[in-house]
Coordinates of C-alpha atoms and ligand atoms in Angstrom, one line a residue:
M299 CA 0.0 0.0 0.0
E300 CA 1.4 3.4 -1.0
I301 CA 0.6 6.0 1.6
F302 CA 0.3 9.8 1.1
I303 CA -0.3 12.0 4.1
T304 CA -1.7 15.5 3.4
K305 CA -1.8 18.5 5.5
D306 CA -5.6 18.9 5.3
Y307 CA -8.8 17.8 3.6
E308 CA -8.3 20.3 0.7
D309 CA -4.9 18.7 -0.1
L310 CA -6.3 15.2 0.3
S311 CA -8.9 16.0 -2.4
A312 CA -6.3 17.6 -4.7
K313 CA -4.1 14.5 -4.4
A314 CA -7.0 12.2 -4.9
F315 CA -7.9 14.1 -8.1
E316 CA -4.4 13.6 -9.4
V317 CA -4.9 9.8 -9.1
M318 CA -8.5 9.8 -10.4
G319 CA -7.8 12.4 -13.1
R320 CA -5.0 10.3 -14.5
V321 CA -7.4 7.4 -15.0
V322 CA -10.2 9.4 -16.7
I323 CA -8.0 11.6 -18.8
S324 CA -5.8 8.7 -20.1
N325 CA -8.8 6.5 -20.8
P326 CA -12.1 8.0 -21.9
Y327 CA -13.6 4.5 -21.7
A328 CA -12.5 3.8 -18.1
V329 CA -14.7 2.0 -15.7
L330 CA -14.9 3.7 -12.3
G331 CA -15.9 2.1 -9.0
L332 CA -17.3 5.0 -7.0
A333 CA -18.1 5.6 -3.3
T334 CA -20.4 7.7 -1.2
G335 CA -19.8 9.3 2.1
T336 CA -18.5 12.7 3.1
T337 CA -14.9 11.9 2.4
P338 CA -15.0 11.7 -1.5
L339 CA -17.0 15.0 -1.8
G340 CA -13.9 17.1 -2.3
L341 CA -12.6 14.8 -5.0
Y342 CA -16.0 14.9 -6.7
S343 CA -15.9 18.8 -6.7
K344 CA -12.5 18.6 -8.3
M345 CA -13.8 16.3 -11.0
I346 CA -16.7 18.7 -11.7
E347 CA -14.3 21.7 -11.8
D348 CA -12.0 19.9 -14.2
Y349 CA -14.9 18.9 -16.4
K350 CA -16.1 22.5 -16.5
A351 CA -12.7 24.0 -17.0
H352 CA -11.0 21.5 -19.3
G353 CA -14.0 19.5 -20.8
T354 CA -12.7 16.1 -19.7
S355 CA -15.5 14.0 -21.1
Y356 CA -17.3 11.2 -19.2
A357 CA -19.5 10.4 -22.3
H358 CA -18.0 6.9 -22.5
I359 CA -17.1 6.4 -18.9
R360 CA -19.0 3.8 -17.0
A361 CA -19.4 3.7 -13.2
A362 CA -20.5 1.2 -10.6
N363 CA -21.2 2.2 -7.0
L364 CA -20.4 0.2 -3.9
D365 CA -23.5 0.1 -1.9
E366 CA -27.1 1.2 -1.3
Y367 CA -29.4 1.3 1.7
K368 CA -32.1 -1.4 1.6
G369 CA -35.6 0.1 1.3
L370 CA -34.6 3.5 0.0
P371 CA -35.9 4.3 -3.5
K372 CA -33.4 6.1 -5.8
D373 CA -35.2 9.4 -5.4
H374 CA -34.9 9.4 -1.6
P375 CA -32.6 12.2 -0.6
Q376 CA -30.6 9.8 1.7
S377 CA -30.2 7.1 -0.9
Y378 CA -26.8 6.7 -2.3
A379 CA -28.3 6.8 -5.9
Y380 CA -29.5 10.3 -5.1
F381 CA -26.2 11.3 -3.5
M382 CA -24.3 10.3 -6.6
R383 CA -26.6 12.1 -8.9
E384 CA -26.6 15.3 -6.9
N385 CA -22.9 15.4 -6.0
L386 CA -21.4 14.1 -9.2
F387 CA -23.3 12.7 -12.1
R388 CA -25.7 15.5 -12.9
H389 CA -22.7 17.9 -13.2
L390 CA -20.9 15.8 -15.8
D391 CA -21.7 14.5 -19.3
I392 CA -21.9 10.9 -18.0
E393 CA -24.8 8.9 -19.5
E394 CA -27.3 7.9 -16.8
G395 CA -27.4 4.4 -18.3
N396 CA -23.7 4.1 -17.7
T397 CA -24.1 4.6 -14.0
N398 CA -24.9 1.6 -11.8
I399 CA -25.9 0.9 -8.2
E400 CA -27.8 -1.7 -6.4
N401 CA -31.6 -1.2 -6.4
G402 CA -32.4 -0.5 -2.7
T403 CA -36.1 -1.4 -3.3
A404 CA -35.6 -4.7 -5.0
Q405 CA -38.0 -7.2 -3.5
D406 CA -36.0 -10.2 -4.3
E407 CA -32.7 -9.7 -2.6
Q408 CA -31.0 -12.7 -4.1
A409 CA -32.0 -11.8 -7.6
E410 CA -30.7 -8.2 -7.1
C411 CA -27.3 -9.5 -5.8
A412 CA -27.1 -11.9 -8.7
R413 CA -27.9 -9.0 -11.1
Y414 CA -25.1 -6.8 -9.6
N415 CA -22.6 -9.7 -9.5
K416 CA -23.2 -10.3 -13.2
L417 CA -22.9 -6.6 -14.0
L418 CA -19.6 -6.3 -12.1
A419 CA -18.2 -9.3 -13.8
E420 CA -18.9 -7.6 -17.1
M421 CA -17.3 -4.3 -16.2
P422 CA -14.0 -4.8 -14.5
R423 CA -13.0 -1.6 -12.7
D424 CA -9.9 0.4 -13.7
I425 CA -10.0 2.1 -10.3
Q426 CA -12.0 1.6 -7.2
L427 CA -12.5 4.6 -4.9
L428 CA -13.2 3.8 -1.2
G429 CA -13.9 5.6 2.0
L430 CA -13.2 4.0 5.4
G431 CA -15.6 3.3 8.2
S432 CA -14.5 4.2 11.7
N433 CA -14.7 0.4 12.5
G434 CA -12.6 -0.5 9.4
H435 CA -15.4 -1.3 7.1
I436 CA -15.2 -0.7 3.3
A437 CA -18.4 -0.2 1.4
F438 CA -20.8 -1.8 3.8
N439 CA -18.6 -4.8 4.4
E440 CA -18.7 -4.8 8.2
P441 CA -16.1 -6.5 10.5
Y442 CA -16.0 -10.3 10.0
T443 CA -17.3 -10.2 6.4
P444 CA -15.4 -13.0 4.5
F445 CA -12.8 -11.7 2.2
G446 CA -14.3 -13.9 -0.5
S447 CA -17.7 -12.2 -0.4
E448 CA -19.6 -10.9 -3.4
T449 CA -22.6 -8.6 -3.5
H450 CA -24.8 -9.3 -0.4
V451 CA -27.3 -7.7 2.0
V452 CA -25.8 -6.8 5.4
D453 CA -27.2 -5.9 8.8
L454 CA -25.5 -2.6 9.6
T455 CA -23.6 -2.5 12.9
E456 CA -24.7 -0.1 15.7
N457 CA -21.5 1.7 15.1
T458 CA -22.2 2.3 11.4
I459 CA -25.8 3.3 12.1
K460 CA -24.6 5.8 14.6
D461 CA -21.9 7.2 12.3
N462 CA -24.3 7.6 9.4
A463 CA -27.1 9.1 11.5
R464 CA -25.7 12.6 11.1
L465 CA -27.0 12.5 7.5
F466 CA -30.6 11.7 8.6
S467 CA -32.9 13.9 10.7
D468 CA -33.2 11.1 13.3
I469 CA -31.2 7.9 14.0
S470 CA -34.4 5.9 13.8
E471 CA -34.6 6.8 10.1
V472 CA -31.2 5.1 9.3
P473 CA -32.0 1.9 7.4
K474 CA -30.8 -1.2 9.3
K475 CA -29.8 -3.1 6.2
A476 CA -27.9 -2.4 3.0
F477 CA -26.8 -4.0 -0.3
T478 CA -23.1 -3.9 -0.7
M479 CA -20.5 -5.0 -3.2
G480 CA -18.3 -7.7 -1.7
I481 CA -14.7 -7.6 -0.7
K482 CA -13.7 -10.0 -3.4
Q483 CA -15.1 -7.6 -6.0
I484 CA -13.5 -4.6 -4.5
M485 CA -10.1 -6.4 -4.7
Q486 CA -10.7 -7.1 -8.4
A487 CA -10.2 -3.5 -9.4
K488 CA -6.9 -2.8 -11.2
Q489 CA -6.2 0.1 -8.8
I490 CA -7.7 1.1 -5.4
L491 CA -7.8 4.6 -4.0
I492 CA -8.8 4.8 -0.4
L493 CA -9.4 8.2 1.3
A494 CA -9.5 8.9 5.0
S495 CA -10.0 12.2 6.8
G496 CA -10.4 13.2 10.4
K497 CA -9.4 12.0 13.8
N498 CA -12.2 9.5 14.1
K499 CA -10.6 7.5 11.3
A500 CA -7.1 7.4 12.9
E501 CA -7.4 4.0 14.6
A502 CA -9.0 2.4 11.5
V503 CA -6.3 3.8 9.3
Y504 CA -3.6 2.4 11.5
N505 CA -5.3 -1.1 11.7
M506 CA -5.8 -1.0 7.9
A507 CA -2.3 -0.1 7.0
H508 CA -0.2 -1.6 9.7
G509 CA -2.4 -4.1 11.6
K510 CA -2.8 -7.8 11.0
V511 CA -4.6 -8.7 7.8
T512 CA -7.9 -10.0 9.3
E513 CA -11.6 -10.2 8.5
E514 CA -12.1 -8.4 11.8
V515 CA -10.8 -5.3 10.0
P516 CA -12.2 -5.5 6.5
A517 CA -10.0 -2.7 5.1
S518 CA -6.8 -4.7 6.2
V519 CA -7.4 -6.8 3.1
L520 CA -6.1 -3.9 1.0
Q521 CA -2.6 -4.7 2.2
L522 CA -2.8 -7.6 -0.2
H523 CA -3.7 -5.5 -3.2
P524 CA -0.8 -4.9 -5.6
N525 CA -1.8 -1.3 -6.5
C526 CA -3.5 0.4 -3.6
I527 CA -3.0 4.1 -2.7
L528 CA -4.1 5.5 0.7
I529 CA -4.5 9.2 1.0
A530 CA -5.0 10.4 4.5
D531 CA -5.0 13.8 6.0
K532 CA -2.8 14.6 9.0
E533 CA -5.5 13.8 11.5
A534 CA -6.5 10.5 10.0
A535 CA -2.8 9.6 9.7
S536 CA -2.0 10.6 13.3
K537 CA -1.5 7.0 14.5
L538 CA 0.6 5.8 11.6
Ligands
LIG735 C1 -20.6 4.6 4.7 C2 -20.4 4.0 3.4 C3 -18.9 3.8 3.1 C4 -18.1 5.0 3.5 C5 -18.3 5.2 5.0 C6 -17.4 6.4 5.5 O1 -20.8 3.6 5.7 N1 -21.1 2.8 3.1 O2 -18.8 3.4 1.7 O3 -16.8 4.8 3.2 O4 -19.6 5.4 5.2 O5 -18.1 7.6 5.3 P1 -17.6 9.0 5.4 O6 -16.7 9.2 4.3 O7 -18.8 9.9 5.4 O8 -16.8 9.0 6.7

């Protein structure tokens, strides 16, 4: 794992754009694995700025997102589909049909997971962007998820529900389950870019980068990826 420590969040986002920009500028047909959460927002702003300033086109870019809350329709303001549309896609020339995410309202969970597995198999990711949960989760792969997992439905941990409650008006509104891409599929990306910002990520960053590779800390699997870049700001890197 190659580690970059930046002085602040602004620098983290600029460095992340260097990595992501290299992919989209060098390959107009690139396949991007994208993530939600607060951490990638600065990177998404930089992608939008670059598109507006330099016309970097996403017309042939395809994207697959990591995860979606179970039960939230794509127009629900807290759904990850909505998040992606509002914070990235609608500002670029990406085709809506080229953006993919699990369907949170699918009735048949197994069929939905199978659909997403098939789709992921058909579109290998050139780069997979990740945030990091404060308990070491990646996407919604919570501690003890098998490293060989594919798309599945998870019961979110209390810790994750608490962390994500800040984006809902009340903690009781946070869905208890979610669809998530599996760890095996995350690891299949040619390159992984994981971002971490803030003091509450410091322990997870340490365990991910220097701890034992264990299913107890899902992100520790990234130590085994041949091309993984971690960009952490000073606070998130404070225990390294
Ligand atoms: C959620 C998402 C993850 C994300 C994590 C951290 O649980 N499912 O993909 O990485 O939150 O989010 P944040 O970047 O807001 O700290």
